[in-house]
mmCIF file of C-alpha atoms in Angstrom:
data_model
loop_
_atom_site.group_PDB
_atom_site.id
_atom_site.type_symbol
_atom_site.label_atom_id
_atom_site.label_comp_id
_atom_site.label_asym_id
_atom_site.label_seq_id
_atom_site.Cartn_x
_atom_site.Cartn_y
_atom_site.Cartn_z
ATOM 1 C CA MET A 1022 -34.806 -18.219 2.039
ATOM 2 C CA GLN A 1023 -31.193 -18.478 -0.150
ATOM 3 C CA THR A 1024 -31.665 -15.579 -2.414
ATOM 4 C CA LEU A 1025 -31.818 -13.263 1.567
ATOM 5 C CA LYS A 1026 -28.601 -14.901 1.693
ATOM 6 C CA VAL A 1027 -26.739 -14.657 -1.393
ATOM 7 C CA LYS A 1028 -28.008 -10.442 -0.685
ATOM 8 C CA ILE A 1029 -27.227 -9.686 2.343
ATOM 9 C CA VAL A 1030 -23.657 -11.324 0.991
ATOM 10 C CA ALA A 1031 -23.887 -8.541 -1.316
ATOM 11 C CA ALA A 1032 -24.354 -6.198 0.653
ATOM 12 C CA CYS A 1033 -21.623 -6.923 3.128
ATOM 13 C CA ILE A 1034 -19.198 -7.690 0.264
ATOM 14 C CA ALA A 1035 -20.044 -4.607 -0.941
ATOM 15 C CA SER A 1036 -19.761 -2.079 1.991
ATOM 16 C CA LEU A 1037 -15.504 -3.794 2.501
ATOM 17 C CA PRO A 1038 -14.365 0.005 0.506
ATOM 18 C CA MET A 1039 -16.136 1.708 2.470
ATOM 19 C CA LEU A 1040 -14.461 -0.321 5.791
ATOM 20 C CA ALA A 1041 -11.061 0.046 4.813
ATOM 21 C CA MET A 1042 -11.790 3.901 5.447
ATOM 22 C CA ALA A 1043 -8.903 4.689 2.395
ATOM 23 C CA HIS A 1044 -8.971 8.306 1.943
ATOM 24 C CA PRO A 1045 -10.696 9.974 5.259
ATOM 25 C CA GLY A 1046 -9.821 13.516 6.028
ATOM 26 C CA HIS A 1047 -8.595 14.842 3.438
ATOM 27 C CA GLU A 1048 -10.685 18.108 3.186
ATOM 28 C CA SER A 1049 -8.091 19.561 5.718
ATOM 29 C CA ALA A 1050 -5.462 17.922 3.071
ATOM 30 C CA HIS A 1051 -4.176 20.515 1.431
ATOM 31 C CA SER A 1052 -3.050 22.042 5.095
ATOM 32 C CA GLY A 1053 0.692 21.113 5.118
ATOM 33 C CA PHE A 1054 3.684 18.429 6.166
ATOM 34 C CA MET A 1055 1.642 17.342 9.106
ATOM 35 C CA ALA A 1056 -1.216 17.037 7.462
ATOM 36 C CA GLY A 1057 0.758 14.672 4.935
ATOM 37 C CA PHE A 1058 2.394 12.182 8.197
ATOM 38 C CA ILE A 1059 -1.150 12.490 10.040
ATOM 39 C CA HIS A 1060 -2.584 11.388 6.708
ATOM 40 C CA PRO A 1061 -1.142 7.723 6.786
ATOM 41 C CA PHE A 1062 -2.090 7.291 10.015
ATOM 42 C CA THR A 1063 -5.769 7.163 9.517
ATOM 43 C CA GLY A 1064 -6.481 4.781 6.758
ATOM 44 C CA LEU A 1065 -6.083 1.331 6.818
ATOM 45 C CA ASP A 1066 -5.054 1.039 3.008
ATOM 46 C CA HIS A 1067 -1.725 3.202 3.654
ATOM 47 C CA LEU A 1068 -0.937 1.493 6.772
ATOM 48 C CA MET A 1069 -1.999 -2.190 5.435
ATOM 49 C CA MET A 1070 0.379 -1.684 2.623
ATOM 50 C CA ALA A 1071 2.828 -0.680 4.794
ATOM 51 C CA ILE A 1072 3.397 -2.761 6.687
ATOM 52 C CA ALA A 1073 2.333 -6.030 4.371
ATOM 53 C CA LEU A 1074 5.142 -5.097 2.364
ATOM 54 C CA GLY A 1075 7.304 -4.161 4.520
ATOM 55 C CA VAL A 1076 6.800 -7.617 5.866
ATOM 56 C CA LEU A 1077 6.315 -9.323 2.908
ATOM 57 C CA PHE A 1078 10.132 -8.211 1.469
ATOM 58 C CA SER A 1079 11.531 -9.161 4.988
ATOM 59 C CA LYS A 1080 11.024 -12.073 4.282
ATOM 60 C CA PHE A 1081 11.858 -12.519 0.612
ATOM 61 C CA ALA A 1082 15.283 -11.240 -0.019
ATOM 62 C CA LYS A 1083 18.322 -9.101 2.722
ATOM 63 C CA GLN A 1084 19.170 -7.036 0.110
ATOM 64 C CA TRP A 1085 15.416 -5.731 -0.506
ATOM 65 C CA LYS A 1086 15.806 -3.867 2.655
ATOM 66 C CA ILE A 1087 17.132 -0.557 2.285
ATOM 67 C CA THR A 1088 16.574 -1.180 -1.201
ATOM 68 C CA GLY A 1089 13.343 -1.145 -0.742
ATOM 69 C CA VAL A 1090 12.785 1.527 1.258
ATOM 70 C CA ILE A 1091 14.822 3.605 -1.593
ATOM 71 C CA ALA A 1092 12.226 2.600 -4.267
ATOM 72 C CA PHE A 1093 8.971 3.101 -2.011
ATOM 73 C CA ILE A 1094 10.123 6.438 -1.184
ATOM 74 C CA LEU A 1095 11.339 7.458 -4.891
ATOM 75 C CA THR A 1096 8.626 5.766 -6.406
ATOM 76 C CA LEU A 1097 5.494 7.764 -4.170
ATOM 77 C CA ALA A 1098 7.073 10.891 -4.644
ATOM 78 C CA PHE A 1099 7.579 10.969 -8.820
ATOM 79 C CA GLY A 1100 3.962 8.911 -8.659
ATOM 80 C CA PHE A 1101 2.876 12.518 -6.973
ATOM 81 C CA VAL A 1102 4.896 14.803 -9.883
ATOM 82 C CA LEU A 1103 3.205 12.436 -12.414
ATOM 83 C CA GLY A 1104 -0.309 12.985 -10.679
ATOM 84 C CA MET A 1105 -0.120 17.040 -9.661
ATOM 85 C CA GLN A 1106 1.565 16.819 -14.017
ATOM 86 C CA GLY A 1107 -2.384 14.857 -14.225
ATOM 87 C CA ILE A 1108 -0.416 12.152 -16.381
ATOM 88 C CA PHE A 1109 -2.118 8.639 -15.796
ATOM 89 C CA ALA A 1110 -4.813 10.578 -13.118
ATOM 90 C CA THR A 1111 -7.779 8.869 -15.856
ATOM 91 C CA MET A 1112 -6.454 5.596 -15.457
ATOM 92 C CA VAL A 1113 -5.297 5.702 -11.894
ATOM 93 C CA GLU A 1114 -7.577 2.938 -9.612
ATOM 94 C CA TYR A 1115 -7.358 1.063 -12.585
ATOM 95 C CA GLY A 1116 -3.017 1.358 -12.474
ATOM 96 C CA ILE A 1117 -3.966 0.573 -8.347
ATOM 97 C CA VAL A 1118 -6.098 -2.937 -9.257
ATOM 98 C CA ALA A 1119 -4.069 -4.152 -11.551
ATOM 99 C CA SER A 1120 -0.695 -3.503 -9.295
ATOM 100 C CA LEU A 1121 -2.383 -5.360 -6.470
ATOM 101 C CA ILE A 1122 -3.781 -8.548 -9.599
ATOM 102 C CA VAL A 1123 0.010 -9.095 -10.056
ATOM 103 C CA LEU A 1124 1.649 -9.490 -6.955
ATOM 104 C CA ALA A 1125 -1.062 -11.630 -5.662
ATOM 105 C CA VAL A 1126 -0.210 -13.504 -8.323
ATOM 106 C CA ALA A 1127 3.954 -12.816 -7.416
ATOM 107 C CA LEU A 1128 3.586 -14.554 -3.819
ATOM 108 C CA CYS A 1129 0.759 -17.021 -5.000
ATOM 109 C CA VAL A 1130 4.145 -18.201 -7.176
ATOM 110 C CA ARG A 1131 6.611 -16.430 -5.167
ATOM 111 C CA HIS A 1132 8.383 -14.713 -7.856
ATOM 112 C CA GLN A 1133 10.147 -12.127 -5.843
ATOM 113 C CA MET A 1134 11.305 -9.794 -9.501
ATOM 114 C CA LEU A 1135 7.414 -10.027 -9.996
ATOM 115 C CA LEU A 1136 6.851 -9.285 -6.486
ATOM 116 C CA ALA A 1137 9.423 -6.425 -6.545
ATOM 117 C CA ILE A 1138 7.638 -4.594 -9.995
ATOM 118 C CA SER A 1139 3.814 -5.403 -8.622
ATOM 119 C CA ALA A 1140 4.757 -3.403 -5.183
ATOM 120 C CA ILE A 1141 7.052 -0.427 -6.932
ATOM 121 C CA GLY A 1142 3.155 -0.581 -9.060
ATOM 122 C CA LEU A 1143 0.715 0.060 -6.463
ATOM 123 C CA THR A 1144 3.271 2.774 -5.114
ATOM 124 C CA MET A 1145 3.272 4.694 -7.945
ATOM 125 C CA PHE A 1146 -0.284 4.782 -8.813
ATOM 126 C CA HIS A 1147 -0.485 5.744 -5.281
ATOM 127 C CA GLY A 1148 1.546 8.751 -5.652
ATOM 128 C CA VAL A 1149 0.011 9.324 -8.238
ATOM 129 C CA ALA A 1150 -3.976 9.694 -6.241
ATOM 130 C CA HIS A 1151 -2.572 12.022 -3.878
ATOM 131 C CA GLY A 1152 -0.939 13.731 -6.125
ATOM 132 C CA PHE A 1153 -3.262 14.933 -8.487
ATOM 133 C CA GLU A 1154 -5.609 15.237 -5.519
ATOM 134 C CA LEU A 1155 -3.485 17.652 -4.094
ATOM 135 C CA ALA A 1156 -1.953 18.810 -7.936
ATOM 136 C CA HIS A 1157 -3.662 22.495 -6.976
ATOM 137 C CA SER A 1158 -3.156 23.210 -3.382
ATOM 138 C CA GLY A 1159 0.030 25.301 -2.440
ATOM 139 C CA ASN A 1160 0.548 23.330 0.143
ATOM 140 C CA ALA A 1161 1.179 19.659 -2.362
ATOM 141 C CA VAL A 1162 4.866 19.461 -1.856
ATOM 142 C CA TYR A 1163 4.173 19.229 1.788
ATOM 143 C CA VAL A 1164 1.874 16.827 1.753
ATOM 144 C CA ALA A 1165 3.335 14.342 -0.200
ATOM 145 C CA SER A 1166 6.890 14.911 2.366
ATOM 146 C CA GLY A 1167 5.402 14.870 4.603
ATOM 147 C CA MET A 1168 3.269 11.521 3.373
ATOM 148 C CA ILE A 1169 5.891 10.129 1.798
ATOM 149 C CA VAL A 1170 7.844 10.018 5.558
ATOM 150 C CA ALA A 1171 4.829 8.633 7.074
ATOM 151 C CA MET A 1172 5.317 5.599 4.618
ATOM 152 C CA ALA A 1173 8.335 4.973 5.810
ATOM 153 C CA LEU A 1174 8.203 4.870 9.217
ATOM 154 C CA ILE A 1175 5.234 2.428 8.407
ATOM 155 C CA TYR A 1176 6.857 0.417 6.226
ATOM 156 C CA PHE A 1177 9.769 0.418 8.860
ATOM 157 C CA GLY A 1178 8.028 -0.910 11.166
ATOM 158 C CA GLY A 1179 6.679 -3.774 9.431
ATOM 159 C CA LEU A 1180 10.487 -4.269 8.218
ATOM 160 C CA GLY A 1181 10.817 -5.434 12.043
ATOM 161 C CA LEU A 1182 7.747 -6.969 12.377
ATOM 162 C CA GLY A 1183 8.950 -9.339 10.116
ATOM 163 C CA GLU A 1184 12.240 -10.225 10.756
ATOM 164 C CA VAL A 1185 10.469 -10.898 14.093
ATOM 165 C CA ILE A 1186 7.924 -13.145 12.559
ATOM 166 C CA ARG A 1187 10.532 -14.409 10.353
ATOM 167 C CA ARG A 1188 12.338 -15.271 13.993
ATOM 168 C CA TYR A 1189 10.403 -16.258 16.605
ATOM 169 C CA VAL A 1190 6.264 -17.014 15.698
ATOM 170 C CA PRO A 1191 6.435 -21.452 14.254
ATOM 171 C CA TYR A 1192 5.600 -21.398 11.271
ATOM 172 C CA GLY A 1193 5.694 -17.799 10.825
ATOM 173 C CA ASP A 1194 7.242 -17.584 7.325
ATOM 174 C CA LYS A 1195 4.021 -19.553 5.759
ATOM 175 C CA MET A 1196 1.485 -16.822 7.996
ATOM 176 C CA VAL A 1197 3.050 -14.071 6.441
ATOM 177 C CA ALA A 1198 1.789 -15.445 2.947
ATOM 178 C CA ALA A 1199 -2.057 -16.408 4.615
ATOM 179 C CA CYS A 1200 -1.550 -12.512 5.847
ATOM 180 C CA ALA A 1201 -0.414 -11.241 2.561
ATOM 181 C CA ALA A 1202 -3.604 -12.513 1.234
ATOM 182 C CA VAL A 1203 -4.998 -11.142 2.632
ATOM 183 C CA VAL A 1204 -3.278 -7.979 2.159
ATOM 184 C CA ALA A 1205 -3.699 -7.715 -1.101
ATOM 185 C CA LEU A 1206 -7.536 -9.836 -1.290
ATOM 186 C CA ILE A 1207 -8.907 -7.002 1.166
ATOM 187 C CA ASN A 1208 -7.273 -4.400 -0.357
ATOM 188 C CA LEU A 1209 -8.227 -5.552 -4.467
ATOM 189 C CA ALA A 1210 -12.263 -5.190 -2.298
#
């Protein structure tokens, strides 16, 4: 009976990445700006990470709100360019996982600079993944532009949510930290 429980738990854990619905709809992702814009709203990984980064940055430092958006956009665009050139394409998944691990450590030790570095790494490697996928598409610039605009909007939503939580929810800071840890674990899975 114990072995059956272990097998059920292992099967559930193994299916977690499928539940993220990380990248559905890529078959139409090569059609232009709107396809790129819609893509982040169709993947749970995009939504969770952009909202979580916005919430985290609203919690840790006021100066990161605007500079965070600028860094987020530039890093994602830089990642797209690297991916289209095939740079880091073979190690993109390792880069994403390493960034998530560093992000989790930064949250545990409350280290703001480490948090910023891991968020930038995570954003860049995600851009590399999509840039590599779109490298041979004639509309790669339009799709990338749509994704960048959508991710920035989701990030702004996370900033707003973080402010509401910090100001109006009792123990909001602790809830944000706990939610961020859960998000990091889900995306790591």
